[in-house]
Structures are given as structure tokens and as C-alpha cells.
PDB file of C-alpha atoms in Angstrom:
ATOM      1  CA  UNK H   7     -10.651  -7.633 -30.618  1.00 47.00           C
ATOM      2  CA  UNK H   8      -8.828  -5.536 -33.529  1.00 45.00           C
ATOM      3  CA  UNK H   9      -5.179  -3.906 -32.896  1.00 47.00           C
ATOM      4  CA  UNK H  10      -7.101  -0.429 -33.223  1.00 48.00           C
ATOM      5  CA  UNK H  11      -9.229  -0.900 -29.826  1.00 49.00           C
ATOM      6  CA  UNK H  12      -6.907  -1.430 -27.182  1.00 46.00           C
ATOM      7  CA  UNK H  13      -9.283  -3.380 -23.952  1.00 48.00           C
ATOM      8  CA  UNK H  14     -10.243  -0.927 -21.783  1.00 48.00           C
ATOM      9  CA  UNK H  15      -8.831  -1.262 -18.450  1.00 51.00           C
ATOM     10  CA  UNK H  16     -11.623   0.838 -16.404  1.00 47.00           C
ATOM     11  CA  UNK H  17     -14.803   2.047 -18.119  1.00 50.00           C
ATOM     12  CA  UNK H  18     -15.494   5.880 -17.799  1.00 64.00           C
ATOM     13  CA  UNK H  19     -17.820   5.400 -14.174  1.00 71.00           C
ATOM     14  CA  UNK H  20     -14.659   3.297 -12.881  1.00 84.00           C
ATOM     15  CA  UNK H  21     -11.999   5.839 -13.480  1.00 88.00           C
ATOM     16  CA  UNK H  22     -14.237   8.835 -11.780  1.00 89.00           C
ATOM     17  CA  UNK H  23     -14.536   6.207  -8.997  1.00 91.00           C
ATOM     18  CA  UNK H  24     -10.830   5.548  -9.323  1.00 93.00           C
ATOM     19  CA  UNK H  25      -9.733   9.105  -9.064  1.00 94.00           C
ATOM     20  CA  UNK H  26     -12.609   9.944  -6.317  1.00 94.00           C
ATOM     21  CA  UNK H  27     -11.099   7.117  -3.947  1.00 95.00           C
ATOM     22  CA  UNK H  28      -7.256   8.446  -4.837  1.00 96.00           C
ATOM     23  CA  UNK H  29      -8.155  11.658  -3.794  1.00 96.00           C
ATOM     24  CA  UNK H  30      -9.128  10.327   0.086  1.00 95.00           C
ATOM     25  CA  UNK H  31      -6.201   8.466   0.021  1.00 95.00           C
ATOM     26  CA  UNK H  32      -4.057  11.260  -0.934  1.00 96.00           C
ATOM     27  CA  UNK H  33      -5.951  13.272   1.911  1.00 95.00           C
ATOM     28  CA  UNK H  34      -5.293  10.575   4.448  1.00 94.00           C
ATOM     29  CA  UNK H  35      -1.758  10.147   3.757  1.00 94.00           C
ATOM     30  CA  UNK H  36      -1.062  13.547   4.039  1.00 94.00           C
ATOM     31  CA  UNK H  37      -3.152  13.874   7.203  1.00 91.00           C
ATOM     32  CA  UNK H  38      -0.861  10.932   8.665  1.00 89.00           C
ATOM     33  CA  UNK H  39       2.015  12.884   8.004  1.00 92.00           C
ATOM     34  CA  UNK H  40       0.641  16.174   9.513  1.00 90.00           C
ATOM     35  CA  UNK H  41      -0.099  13.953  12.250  1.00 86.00           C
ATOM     36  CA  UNK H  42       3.776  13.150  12.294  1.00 87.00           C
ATOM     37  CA  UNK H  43       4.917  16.067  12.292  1.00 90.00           C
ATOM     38  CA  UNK H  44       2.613  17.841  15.070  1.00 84.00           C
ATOM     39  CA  UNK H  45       1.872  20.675  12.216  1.00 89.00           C
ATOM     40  CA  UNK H  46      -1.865  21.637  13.539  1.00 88.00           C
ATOM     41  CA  UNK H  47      -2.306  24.296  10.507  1.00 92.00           C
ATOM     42  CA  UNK H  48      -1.849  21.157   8.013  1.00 93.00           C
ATOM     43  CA  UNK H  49      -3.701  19.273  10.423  1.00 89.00           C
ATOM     44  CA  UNK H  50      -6.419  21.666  10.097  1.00 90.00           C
ATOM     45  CA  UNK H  51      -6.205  22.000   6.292  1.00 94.00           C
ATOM     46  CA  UNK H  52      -5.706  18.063   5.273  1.00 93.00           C
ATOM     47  CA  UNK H  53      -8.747  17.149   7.851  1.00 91.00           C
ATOM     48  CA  UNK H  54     -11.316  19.993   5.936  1.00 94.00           C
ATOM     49  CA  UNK H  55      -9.622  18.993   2.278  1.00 96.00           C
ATOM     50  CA  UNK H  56     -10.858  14.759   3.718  1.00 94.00           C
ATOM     51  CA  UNK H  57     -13.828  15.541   4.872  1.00 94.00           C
ATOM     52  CA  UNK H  58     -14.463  17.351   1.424  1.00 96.00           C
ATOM     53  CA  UNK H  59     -12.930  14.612  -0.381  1.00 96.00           C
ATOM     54  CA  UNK H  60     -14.885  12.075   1.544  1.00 93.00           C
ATOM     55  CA  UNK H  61     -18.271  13.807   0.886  1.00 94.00           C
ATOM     56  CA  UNK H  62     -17.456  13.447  -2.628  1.00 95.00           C
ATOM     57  CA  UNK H  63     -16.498   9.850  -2.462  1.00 93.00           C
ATOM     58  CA  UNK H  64     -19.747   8.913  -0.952  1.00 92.00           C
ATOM     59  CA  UNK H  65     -21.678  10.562  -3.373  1.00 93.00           C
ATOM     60  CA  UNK H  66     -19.787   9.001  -6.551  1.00 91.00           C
ATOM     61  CA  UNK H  67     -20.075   5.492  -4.724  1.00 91.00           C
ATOM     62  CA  UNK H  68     -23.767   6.181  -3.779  1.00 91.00           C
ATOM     63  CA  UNK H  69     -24.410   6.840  -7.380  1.00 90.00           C
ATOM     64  CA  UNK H  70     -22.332   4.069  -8.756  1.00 89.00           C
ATOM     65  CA  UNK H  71     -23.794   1.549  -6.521  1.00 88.00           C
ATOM     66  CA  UNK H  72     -27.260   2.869  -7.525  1.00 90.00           C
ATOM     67  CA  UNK H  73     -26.198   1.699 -11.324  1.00 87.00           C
ATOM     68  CA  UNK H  74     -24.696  -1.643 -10.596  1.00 84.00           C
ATOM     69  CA  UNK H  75     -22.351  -3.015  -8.539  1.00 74.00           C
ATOM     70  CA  UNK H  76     -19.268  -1.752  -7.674  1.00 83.00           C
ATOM     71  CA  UNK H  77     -15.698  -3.833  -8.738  1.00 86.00           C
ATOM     72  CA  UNK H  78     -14.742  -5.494  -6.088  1.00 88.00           C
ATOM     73  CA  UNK H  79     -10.915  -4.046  -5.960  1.00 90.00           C
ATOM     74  CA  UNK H  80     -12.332  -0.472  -5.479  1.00 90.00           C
ATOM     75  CA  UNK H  81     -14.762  -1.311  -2.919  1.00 89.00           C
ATOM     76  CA  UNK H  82     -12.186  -3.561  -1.228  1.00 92.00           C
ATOM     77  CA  UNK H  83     -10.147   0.041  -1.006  1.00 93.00           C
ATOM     78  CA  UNK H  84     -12.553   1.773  -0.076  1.00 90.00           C
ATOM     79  CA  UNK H  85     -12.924  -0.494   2.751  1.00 92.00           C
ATOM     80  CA  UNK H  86      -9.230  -0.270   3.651  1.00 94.00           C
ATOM     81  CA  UNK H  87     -10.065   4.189   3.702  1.00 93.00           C
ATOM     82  CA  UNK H  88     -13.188   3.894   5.987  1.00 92.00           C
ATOM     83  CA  UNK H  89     -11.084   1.657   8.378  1.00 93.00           C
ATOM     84  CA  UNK H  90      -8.064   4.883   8.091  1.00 91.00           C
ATOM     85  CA  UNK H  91     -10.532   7.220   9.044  1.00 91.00           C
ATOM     86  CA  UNK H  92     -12.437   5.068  11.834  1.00 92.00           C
ATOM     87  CA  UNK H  93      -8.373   4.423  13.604  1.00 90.00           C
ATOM     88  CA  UNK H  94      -7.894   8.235  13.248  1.00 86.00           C
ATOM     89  CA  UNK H  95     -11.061   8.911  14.736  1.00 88.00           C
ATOM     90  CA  UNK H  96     -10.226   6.813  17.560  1.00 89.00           C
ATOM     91  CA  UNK H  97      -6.271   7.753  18.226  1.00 83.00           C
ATOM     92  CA  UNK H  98      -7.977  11.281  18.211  1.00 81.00           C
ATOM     93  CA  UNK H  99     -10.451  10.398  20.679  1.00 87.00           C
ATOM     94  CA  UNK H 100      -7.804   8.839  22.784  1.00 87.00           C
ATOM     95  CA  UNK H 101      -5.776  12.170  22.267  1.00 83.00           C
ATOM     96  CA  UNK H 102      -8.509  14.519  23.526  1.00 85.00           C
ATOM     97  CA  UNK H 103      -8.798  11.909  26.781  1.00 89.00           C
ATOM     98  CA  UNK H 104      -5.728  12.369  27.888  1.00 88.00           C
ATOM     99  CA  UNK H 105      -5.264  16.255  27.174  1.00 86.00           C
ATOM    100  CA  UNK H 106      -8.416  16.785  29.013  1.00 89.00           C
ATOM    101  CA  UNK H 107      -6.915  14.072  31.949  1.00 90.00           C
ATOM    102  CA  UNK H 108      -3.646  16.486  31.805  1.00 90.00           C
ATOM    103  CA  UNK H 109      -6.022  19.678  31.942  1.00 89.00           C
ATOM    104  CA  UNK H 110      -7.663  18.347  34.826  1.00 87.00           C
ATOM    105  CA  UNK H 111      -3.980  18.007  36.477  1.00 88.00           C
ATOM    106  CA  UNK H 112      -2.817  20.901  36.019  1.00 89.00           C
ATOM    107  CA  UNK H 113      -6.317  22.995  36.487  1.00 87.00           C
ATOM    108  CA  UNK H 114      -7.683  21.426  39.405  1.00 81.00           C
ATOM    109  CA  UNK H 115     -11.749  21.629  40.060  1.00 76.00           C
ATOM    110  CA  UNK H 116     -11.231  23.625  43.053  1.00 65.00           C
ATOM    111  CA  UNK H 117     -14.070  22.944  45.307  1.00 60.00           C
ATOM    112  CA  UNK H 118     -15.264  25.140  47.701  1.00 54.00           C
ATOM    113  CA  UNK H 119     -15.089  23.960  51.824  1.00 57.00           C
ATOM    114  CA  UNK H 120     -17.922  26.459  52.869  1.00 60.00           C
ATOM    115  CA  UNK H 121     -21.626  25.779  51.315  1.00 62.00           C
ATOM    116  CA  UNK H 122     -22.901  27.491  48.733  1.00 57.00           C
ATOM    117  CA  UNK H 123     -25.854  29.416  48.105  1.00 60.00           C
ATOM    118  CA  UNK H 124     -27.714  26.092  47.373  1.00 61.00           C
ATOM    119  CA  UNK H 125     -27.287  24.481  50.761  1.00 58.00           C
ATOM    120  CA  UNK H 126     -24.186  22.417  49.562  1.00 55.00           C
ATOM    121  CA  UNK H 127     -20.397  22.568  48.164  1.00 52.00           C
ATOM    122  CA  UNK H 128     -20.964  23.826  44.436  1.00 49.00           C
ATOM    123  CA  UNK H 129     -18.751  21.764  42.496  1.00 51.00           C
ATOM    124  CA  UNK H 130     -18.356  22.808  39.133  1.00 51.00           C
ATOM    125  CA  UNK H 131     -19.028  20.997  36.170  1.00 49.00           C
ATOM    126  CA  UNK H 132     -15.908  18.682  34.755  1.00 48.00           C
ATOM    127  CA  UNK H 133     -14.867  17.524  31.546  1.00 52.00           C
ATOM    128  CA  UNK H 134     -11.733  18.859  30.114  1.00 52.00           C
ATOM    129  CA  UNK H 135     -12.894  22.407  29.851  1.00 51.00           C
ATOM    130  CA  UNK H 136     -11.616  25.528  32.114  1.00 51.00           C
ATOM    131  CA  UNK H 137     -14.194  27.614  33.609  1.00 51.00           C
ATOM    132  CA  UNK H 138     -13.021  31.282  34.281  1.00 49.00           C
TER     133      UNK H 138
END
């Protein structure tokens, strides 16, 4: 190796890869914090600017992987993201069961005592949404 050619520490395909992976990072960090702080517009803005960033991820990787494999540090990270996303995915999922458990408090399903139309008590359809 001469002085002039310093070794290259990622080839070309590796830093696109690099900064494509960075960038869902970046998005899920600041998602966590929007999380934090209860701010729904940056909730709103960081989850589009992931799922954006995430889109492009999978098509770099998809390509990449198509060409040979991928080092193991970045697909070890990427990993580590797709496990981010599946817990916030889930603590959402938990979050949406228990607002629609608190709607269901606080907007009881009133059901009729007198028989409807049908023949029996119509009882509306549940599941976290209010029916006017």
C-alpha cells in the first residue's frame, strides 16, 4: 500500500448504505423524543419523514444485497432499527388499546331496553370509535 492511497474505510455502495441507515436512525431518535415530549405535530412529521426514510433503506439494502452480501456491522444495525420500529409499533398499539378502553368509559354503548325494529335490543357496534 503506498502513502498516496490511504485504505479505504467503506467502499462507495457502503457509505450510501451507511448514510441510508443514519438517516432511520436519525428519524427514530427524533420520533422517540417527540414521543417524550407528547408533541403530536412532530409526531406526525418524524413518523412520515421514517416511513420515507425507511422506504429508502429497503430499497438501498434490497439492491445491495442483490450485489453481494451486506457487512455484517451494517446489517447487524439495521437489525437493531427494525427491532426500534417493531417496539414502537407495539407501545403504539398498546396506546390505541387503552385510549379506546378510556373512550369506551367515558362514552358508554348505550343500549337500548325496548326492542328494536329487528325483533331485539340493537346494540351498536364497539371498538373505540363514537357513533353520533
Amino acid at each position: 500500500m503506498s502513502a498516496s492511497n490511504p485504505p479505504a474505510a467503506a467502499t462507495p455502495p457502503d457509505a450510501e448504505l451507511e448514510a441510508t441507515l443514519a438517516a432511520v436512525e436519525a428519524r427514530l431518535t427524533a420520533l422517540g423524543v417527540a414521543l417524550l415530549e407528547s408533541n403530536a405535530p412532530e409526531i406526525d412529521t418524524q413518523a412520515s419523514e421514517l416511513h420515507r426514510a425507511l422506504a429508502r433503506a429497503v430499497e438501498h439494502f434490497t439492491h445491495a444485497a442483490r450485489r453481494g452480501a451486506l457487512p455484517a456491522p451494517l446489517r447487524e444495525r439495521l437489525m437493531r432499527a427494525g427491532s426500534q420500529v417493531a417496539a414502537q409499533r407495539e407501545s403504539f398499539a398498546r396506546a390505541t388499546a387503552a385510549l379506546d378502553r378510556a373512550i369506551d368509559v367515558l362514552f358508554p354503548n348505550e343500549t337500548p331496553s325496548l326492542y328494536s325494529a329487528h325483533g331485539a335490543a340493537d346494540r351498536g357496534r364497539r371498538g373505540g370509535s363514537i357513533q353520533a
